[in-house]
Short mmCIF file of C-alpha atoms in Angstrom, two decimals:
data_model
loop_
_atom_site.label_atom_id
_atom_site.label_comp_id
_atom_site.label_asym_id
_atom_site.label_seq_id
_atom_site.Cartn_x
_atom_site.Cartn_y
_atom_site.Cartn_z
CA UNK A 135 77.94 84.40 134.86
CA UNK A 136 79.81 82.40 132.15
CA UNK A 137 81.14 84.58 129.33
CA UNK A 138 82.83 83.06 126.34
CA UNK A 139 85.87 84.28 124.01
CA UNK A 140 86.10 83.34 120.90
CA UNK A 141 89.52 84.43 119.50
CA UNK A 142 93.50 83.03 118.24
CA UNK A 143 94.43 84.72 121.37
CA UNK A 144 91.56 83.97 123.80
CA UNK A 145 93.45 82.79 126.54
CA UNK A 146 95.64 85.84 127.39
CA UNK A 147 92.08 87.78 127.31
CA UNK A 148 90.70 85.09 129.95
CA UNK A 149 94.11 85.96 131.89
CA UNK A 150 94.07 89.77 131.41
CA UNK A 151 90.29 89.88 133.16
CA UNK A 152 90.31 87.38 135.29
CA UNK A 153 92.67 90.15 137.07
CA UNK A 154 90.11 92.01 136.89
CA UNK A 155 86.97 90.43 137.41
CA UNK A 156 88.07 87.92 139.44
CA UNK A 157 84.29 86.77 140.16
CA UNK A 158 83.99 85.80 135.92
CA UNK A 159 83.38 82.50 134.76
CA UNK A 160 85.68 82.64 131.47
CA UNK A 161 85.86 80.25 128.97
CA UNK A 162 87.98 79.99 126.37
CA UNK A 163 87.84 79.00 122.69
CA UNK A 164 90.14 79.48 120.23
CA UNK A 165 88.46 78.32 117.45
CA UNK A 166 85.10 78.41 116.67
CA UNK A 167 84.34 74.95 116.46
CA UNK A 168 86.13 74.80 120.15
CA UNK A 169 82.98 77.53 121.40
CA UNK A 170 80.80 74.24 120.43
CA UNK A 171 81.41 72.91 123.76
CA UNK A 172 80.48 76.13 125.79
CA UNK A 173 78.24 77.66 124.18
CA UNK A 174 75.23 76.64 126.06
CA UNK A 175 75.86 77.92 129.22
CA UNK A 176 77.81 81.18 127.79
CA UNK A 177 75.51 84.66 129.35
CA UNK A 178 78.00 86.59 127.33
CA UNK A 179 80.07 85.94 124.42
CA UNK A 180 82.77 88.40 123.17
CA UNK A 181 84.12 87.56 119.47
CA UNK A 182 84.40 88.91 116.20
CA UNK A 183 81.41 88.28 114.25
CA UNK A 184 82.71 86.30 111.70
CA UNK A 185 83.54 83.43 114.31
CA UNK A 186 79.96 83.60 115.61
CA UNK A 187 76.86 81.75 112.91
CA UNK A 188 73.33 81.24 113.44
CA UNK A 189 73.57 78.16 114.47
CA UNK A 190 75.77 79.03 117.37
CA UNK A 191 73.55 81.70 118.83
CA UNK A 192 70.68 80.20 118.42
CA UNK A 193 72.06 77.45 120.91
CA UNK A 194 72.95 80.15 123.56
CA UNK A 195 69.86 80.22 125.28
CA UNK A 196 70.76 82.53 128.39
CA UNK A 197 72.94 84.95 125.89
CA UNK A 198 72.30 88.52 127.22
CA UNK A 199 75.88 90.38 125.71
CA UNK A 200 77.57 89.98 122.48
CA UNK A 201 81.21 92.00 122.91
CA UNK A 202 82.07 92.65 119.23
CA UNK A 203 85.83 92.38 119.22
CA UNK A 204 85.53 95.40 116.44
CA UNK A 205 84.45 98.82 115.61
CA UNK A 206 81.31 97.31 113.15
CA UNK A 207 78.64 95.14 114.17
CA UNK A 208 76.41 94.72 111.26
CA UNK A 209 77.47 91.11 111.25
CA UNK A 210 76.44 90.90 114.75
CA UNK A 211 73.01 93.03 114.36
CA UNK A 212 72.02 90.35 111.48
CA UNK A 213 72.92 87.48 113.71
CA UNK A 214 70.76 88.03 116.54
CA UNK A 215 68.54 90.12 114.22
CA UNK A 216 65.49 87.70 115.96
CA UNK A 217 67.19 88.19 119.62
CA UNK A 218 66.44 91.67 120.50
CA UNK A 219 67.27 90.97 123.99
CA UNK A 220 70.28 90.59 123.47
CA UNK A 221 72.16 93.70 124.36
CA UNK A 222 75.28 94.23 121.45
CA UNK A 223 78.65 96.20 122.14
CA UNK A 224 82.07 97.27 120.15
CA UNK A 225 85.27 98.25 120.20
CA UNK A 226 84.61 101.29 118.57
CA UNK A 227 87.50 104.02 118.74
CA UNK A 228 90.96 101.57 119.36
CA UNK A 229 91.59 101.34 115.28
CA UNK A 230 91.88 104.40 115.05
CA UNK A 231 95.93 104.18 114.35
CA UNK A 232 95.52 101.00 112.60
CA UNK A 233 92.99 102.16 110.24
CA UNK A 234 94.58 105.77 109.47
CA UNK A 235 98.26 104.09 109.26
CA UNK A 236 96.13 101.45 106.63
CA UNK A 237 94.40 104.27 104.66
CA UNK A 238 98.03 105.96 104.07
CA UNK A 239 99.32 102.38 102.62
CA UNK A 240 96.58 102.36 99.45
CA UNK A 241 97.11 105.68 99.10
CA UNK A 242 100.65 105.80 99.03
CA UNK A 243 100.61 102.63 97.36
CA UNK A 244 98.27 103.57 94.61
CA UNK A 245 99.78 107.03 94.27
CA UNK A 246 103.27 106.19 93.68
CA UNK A 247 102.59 102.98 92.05
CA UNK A 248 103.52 100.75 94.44
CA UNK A 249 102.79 97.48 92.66
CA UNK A 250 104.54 98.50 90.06
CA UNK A 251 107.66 98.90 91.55
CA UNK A 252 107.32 95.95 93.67
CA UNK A 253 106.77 94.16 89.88
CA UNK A 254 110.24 96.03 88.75
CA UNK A 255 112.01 94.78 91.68
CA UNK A 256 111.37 91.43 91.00
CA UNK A 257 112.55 91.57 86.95
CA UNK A 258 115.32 94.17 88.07
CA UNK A 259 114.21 96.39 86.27
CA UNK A 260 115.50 99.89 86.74
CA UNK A 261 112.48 101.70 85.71
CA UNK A 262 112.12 105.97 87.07
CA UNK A 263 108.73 107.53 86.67
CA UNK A 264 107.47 110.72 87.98
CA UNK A 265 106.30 110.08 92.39
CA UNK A 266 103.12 111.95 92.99
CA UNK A 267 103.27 113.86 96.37
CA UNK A 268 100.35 113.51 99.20
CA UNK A 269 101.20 116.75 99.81
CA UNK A 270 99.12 119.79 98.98
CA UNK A 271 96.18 117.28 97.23
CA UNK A 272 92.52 117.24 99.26
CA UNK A 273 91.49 114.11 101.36
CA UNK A 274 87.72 113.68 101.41
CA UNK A 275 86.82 111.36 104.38
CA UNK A 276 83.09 109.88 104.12
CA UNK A 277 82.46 109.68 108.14
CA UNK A 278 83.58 111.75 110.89
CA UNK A 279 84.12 109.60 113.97
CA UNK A 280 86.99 108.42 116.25
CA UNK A 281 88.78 107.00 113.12
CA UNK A 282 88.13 109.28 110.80
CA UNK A 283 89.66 111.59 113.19
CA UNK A 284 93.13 109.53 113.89
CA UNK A 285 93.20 109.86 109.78
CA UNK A 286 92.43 113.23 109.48
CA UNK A 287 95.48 114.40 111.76
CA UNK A 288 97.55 112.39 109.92
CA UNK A 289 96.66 114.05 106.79
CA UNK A 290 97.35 117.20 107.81
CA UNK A 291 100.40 116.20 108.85
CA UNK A 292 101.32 115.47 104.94
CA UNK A 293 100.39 118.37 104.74
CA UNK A 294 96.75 117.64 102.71
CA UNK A 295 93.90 119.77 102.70
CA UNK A 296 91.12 117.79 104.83
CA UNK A 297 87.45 117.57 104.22
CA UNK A 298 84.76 115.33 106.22
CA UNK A 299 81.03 113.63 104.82
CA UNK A 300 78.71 113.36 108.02
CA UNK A 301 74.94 113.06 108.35
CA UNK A 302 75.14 115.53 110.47
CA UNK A 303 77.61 118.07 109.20
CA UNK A 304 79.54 120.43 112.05
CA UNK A 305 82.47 122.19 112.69
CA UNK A 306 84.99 119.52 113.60
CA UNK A 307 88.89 119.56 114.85
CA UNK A 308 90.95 118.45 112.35
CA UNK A 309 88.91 119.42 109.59
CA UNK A 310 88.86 121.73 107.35
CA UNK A 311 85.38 121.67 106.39
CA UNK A 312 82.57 119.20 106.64
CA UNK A 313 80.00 118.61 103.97
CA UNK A 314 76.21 116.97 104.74
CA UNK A 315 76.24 113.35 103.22
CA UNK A 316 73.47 114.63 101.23
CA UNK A 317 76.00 116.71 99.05
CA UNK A 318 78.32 113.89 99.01
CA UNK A 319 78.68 114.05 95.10
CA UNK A 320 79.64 117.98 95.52
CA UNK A 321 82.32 116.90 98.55
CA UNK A 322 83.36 113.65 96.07
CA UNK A 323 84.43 116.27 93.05
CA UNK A 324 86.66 117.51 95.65
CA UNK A 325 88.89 114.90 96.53
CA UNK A 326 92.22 113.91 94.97
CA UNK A 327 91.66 111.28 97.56
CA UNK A 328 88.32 109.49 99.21
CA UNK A 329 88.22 107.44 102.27
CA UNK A 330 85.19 106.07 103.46
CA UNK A 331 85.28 104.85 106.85
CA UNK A 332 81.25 105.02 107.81
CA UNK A 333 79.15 101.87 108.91
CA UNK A 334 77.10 99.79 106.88
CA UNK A 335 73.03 100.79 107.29
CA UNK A 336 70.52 100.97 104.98
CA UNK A 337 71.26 104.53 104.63
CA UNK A 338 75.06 103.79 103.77
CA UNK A 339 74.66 100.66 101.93
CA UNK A 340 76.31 101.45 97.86
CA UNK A 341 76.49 105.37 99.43
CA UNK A 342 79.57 105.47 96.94
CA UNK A 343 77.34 104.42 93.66
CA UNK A 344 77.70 105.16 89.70
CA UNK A 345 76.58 108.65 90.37
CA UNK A 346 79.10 109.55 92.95
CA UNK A 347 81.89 108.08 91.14
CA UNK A 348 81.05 110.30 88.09
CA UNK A 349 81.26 112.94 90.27
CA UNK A 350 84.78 112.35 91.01
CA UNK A 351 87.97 113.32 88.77
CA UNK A 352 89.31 110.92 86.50
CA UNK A 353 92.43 110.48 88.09
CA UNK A 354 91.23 110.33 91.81
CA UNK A 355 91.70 107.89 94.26
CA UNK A 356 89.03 105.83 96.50
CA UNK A 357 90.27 103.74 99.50
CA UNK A 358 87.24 101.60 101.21
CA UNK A 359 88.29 101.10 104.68
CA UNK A 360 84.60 100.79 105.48
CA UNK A 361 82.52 97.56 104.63
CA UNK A 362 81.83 96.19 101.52
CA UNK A 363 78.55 97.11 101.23
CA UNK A 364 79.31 100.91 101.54
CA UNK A 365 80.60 101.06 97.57
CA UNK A 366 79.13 99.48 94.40
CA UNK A 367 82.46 97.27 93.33
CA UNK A 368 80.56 96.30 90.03
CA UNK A 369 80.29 100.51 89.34
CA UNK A 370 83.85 100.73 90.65
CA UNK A 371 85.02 98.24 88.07
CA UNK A 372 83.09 100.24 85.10
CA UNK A 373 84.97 103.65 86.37
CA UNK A 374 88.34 102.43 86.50
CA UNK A 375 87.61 100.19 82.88
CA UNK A 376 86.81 103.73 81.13
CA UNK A 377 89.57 105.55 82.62
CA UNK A 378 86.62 107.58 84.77
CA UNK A 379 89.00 106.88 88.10
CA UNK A 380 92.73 106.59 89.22
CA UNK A 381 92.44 104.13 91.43
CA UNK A 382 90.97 101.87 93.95
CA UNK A 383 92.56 100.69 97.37
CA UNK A 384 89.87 97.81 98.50
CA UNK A 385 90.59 96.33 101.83
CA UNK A 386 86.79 95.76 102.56
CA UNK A 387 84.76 93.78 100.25
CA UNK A 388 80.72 92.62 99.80
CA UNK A 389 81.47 88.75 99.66
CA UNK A 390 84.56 87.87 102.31
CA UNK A 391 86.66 86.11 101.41
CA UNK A 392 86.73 87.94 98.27
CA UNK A 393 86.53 85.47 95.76
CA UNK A 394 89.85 83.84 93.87
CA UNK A 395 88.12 84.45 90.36
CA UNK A 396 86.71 88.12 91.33
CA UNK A 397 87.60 90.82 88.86
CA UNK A 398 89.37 93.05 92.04
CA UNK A 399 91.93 90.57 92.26
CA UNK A 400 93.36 91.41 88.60
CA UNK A 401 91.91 95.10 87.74
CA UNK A 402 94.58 97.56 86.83
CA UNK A 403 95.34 100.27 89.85
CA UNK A 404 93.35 98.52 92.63
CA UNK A 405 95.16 98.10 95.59
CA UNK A 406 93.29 94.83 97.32
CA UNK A 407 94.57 93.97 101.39
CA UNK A 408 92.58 91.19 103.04
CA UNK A 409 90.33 93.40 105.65
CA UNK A 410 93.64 94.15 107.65
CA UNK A 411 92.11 97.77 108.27
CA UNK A 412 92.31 97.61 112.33
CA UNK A 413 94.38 94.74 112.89
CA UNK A 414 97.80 95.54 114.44
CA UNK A 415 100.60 93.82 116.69
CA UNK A 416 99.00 94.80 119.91
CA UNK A 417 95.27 94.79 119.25
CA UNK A 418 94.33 92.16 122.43
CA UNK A 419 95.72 95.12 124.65
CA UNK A 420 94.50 98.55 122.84
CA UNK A 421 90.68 96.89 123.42
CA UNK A 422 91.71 95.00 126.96
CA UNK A 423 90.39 98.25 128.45
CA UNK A 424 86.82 98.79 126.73
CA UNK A 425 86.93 94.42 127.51
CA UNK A 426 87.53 95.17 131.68
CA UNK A 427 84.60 97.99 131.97
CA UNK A 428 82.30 95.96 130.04
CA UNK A 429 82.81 92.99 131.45
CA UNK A 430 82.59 94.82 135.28
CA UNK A 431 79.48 96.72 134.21
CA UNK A 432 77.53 93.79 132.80
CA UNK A 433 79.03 91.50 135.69
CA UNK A 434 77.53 94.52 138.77
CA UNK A 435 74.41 94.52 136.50
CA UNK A 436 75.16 98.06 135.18
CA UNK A 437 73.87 97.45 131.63
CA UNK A 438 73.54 101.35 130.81
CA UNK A 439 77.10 101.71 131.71
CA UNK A 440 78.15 99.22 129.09
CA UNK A 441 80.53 101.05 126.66
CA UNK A 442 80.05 101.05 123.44
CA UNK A 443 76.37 99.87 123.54
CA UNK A 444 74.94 99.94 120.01
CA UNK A 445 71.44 98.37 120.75
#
């Protein structure tokens, strides 16, 4: 079985499970035009999808696994949208710290004014303004899984009151209460804070819309950790124009890369970061692990044991 990396740092992956699975034909490409050359033969191809193209799968003929190096796949699911054989898995769970430790930079960022400062610093100007505390204000996370977990014990920790959006609203650790998705504009008036961190479906796709924004107070904050597609950035734009929001921290965005002439770049309070939300300095060896049993399951021809299997 030949299975094919596609990644900066594919060659310490093709080291760390060939330890492994010694019996793996791995190949190596760190580049996506390098995964030109391999392709054809590749059974199993483990990328992000925004190294993989139609083109490319459509030449892997005897492609049974795509290993999404991340938690989302809707890039992925549209890819091979004609390929339903093709089994699809993530790394769903291992951003959890980088993603929390991100959603506490655009908040803190856009709460305290962090551009500003950073403007100040760079005119020397000595300028002191009033620092709005995390603590004691309500964090309203749209999306209850692994991540919004790691995030929600963090918030506590500053000492925030913490409510969760889920389709299928329970009693959950961490929180204090969770709200049905269907009463999202109720959970939105809420917040002093909303995260989203929920995948992109048809059901989610502008969940955070015109309405919902009304919904919200005039000085809250909205971080999309999410996808793009989760939040109207047009009706976003409108809200923070007429003073109807206090922010925006944007590190997700419908068209990637976001455009040099798009309005985010320059709106006042929006807090833009270049989809950093789960990278970190040791991502190769927080998903190494969910990479091994994968790779051993689909290698023993244990496909329902694959981890992470989303179709």
């Amino acid at each position: 079985m030949t299975v094919l990396i596609i990644n900066a740092d594919a060659d310490y992956y093709c080291q760390q499970l060939a330890r492994a699975c010694p019996g793996a034909d791995l190949r190596a490409a760190a580049t996506p035009e390098a995964a030109w050359e391999h392709v054809e033969g590749a059974h199993a191809i483990m990328a992000f999808a925004s190294a993989l193209s139609p083109g490319l799968i459509a030449r892997a003929h005897g492609l049974e696994w795509l290993q999404a190096l991340s938690s989302g796949v809707d890039g992925m699911l549209d890819l091979c949208a004609g390929r339903p054989d093709i089994a699809i898995t993530s790394t769903r769970g291992v951003q959890g710290p980088a993603v929390a430790e991100m959603a506490f930079v655009h908040m803190l960022a856009l709460a305290r004014d962090v551009p500003r400062l950073a403007a100040n610093q760079r005119r020397a100007v000595w300028e002191r303004y009033p620092q709005p505390l995390l603590h004691g204000k309500t964090v309203v996370i749209v999306g209850t899984g692994a991540i919004a977990g790691e995030l929600a014990g963090r918030c506590r920790a500053f000492g925030m009151s913490v409510h969760g959006v889920s389709a299928v609203p329970r009693p959950i650790p961490g929180f204090d209460r969770v709200h049905d998705r269907r009463d999202l504009a109720q959970a939105a008036a809420l917040a002093d804070f909303m995260v989203l961190l929920v995948p992109l479906s048809d059901e989610t796709r502008h969940l955070v819309d015109a309405r919902i924004l009304a919904a919200m107070k005039p000085d809250a904050i909205l971080v999309n950790l999410a996808r793009g597609g989760v939040c109207d950035e047009a009706a976003v734009l409108r809200a923070l124009r007429e003073g109807r929001l206090g922010g925006a921290g944007m590190d997700v965005f419908e068209t990637e890369p976001l455009p040099a002439d798009h309005p985010l770049w320059t709106a006042d309070r929006v807090f833009v970061t270049p989809h950093l939300g789960g990278e970190s300095d040791r991502y190769a060896d927080q998903v190494l692990p969910i990479l091994r049993a994968n790779l051993a399951a689909f290698l023993q021809g244990r496909p329902q044991d694959l981890r992470n299997l989303v179709r």
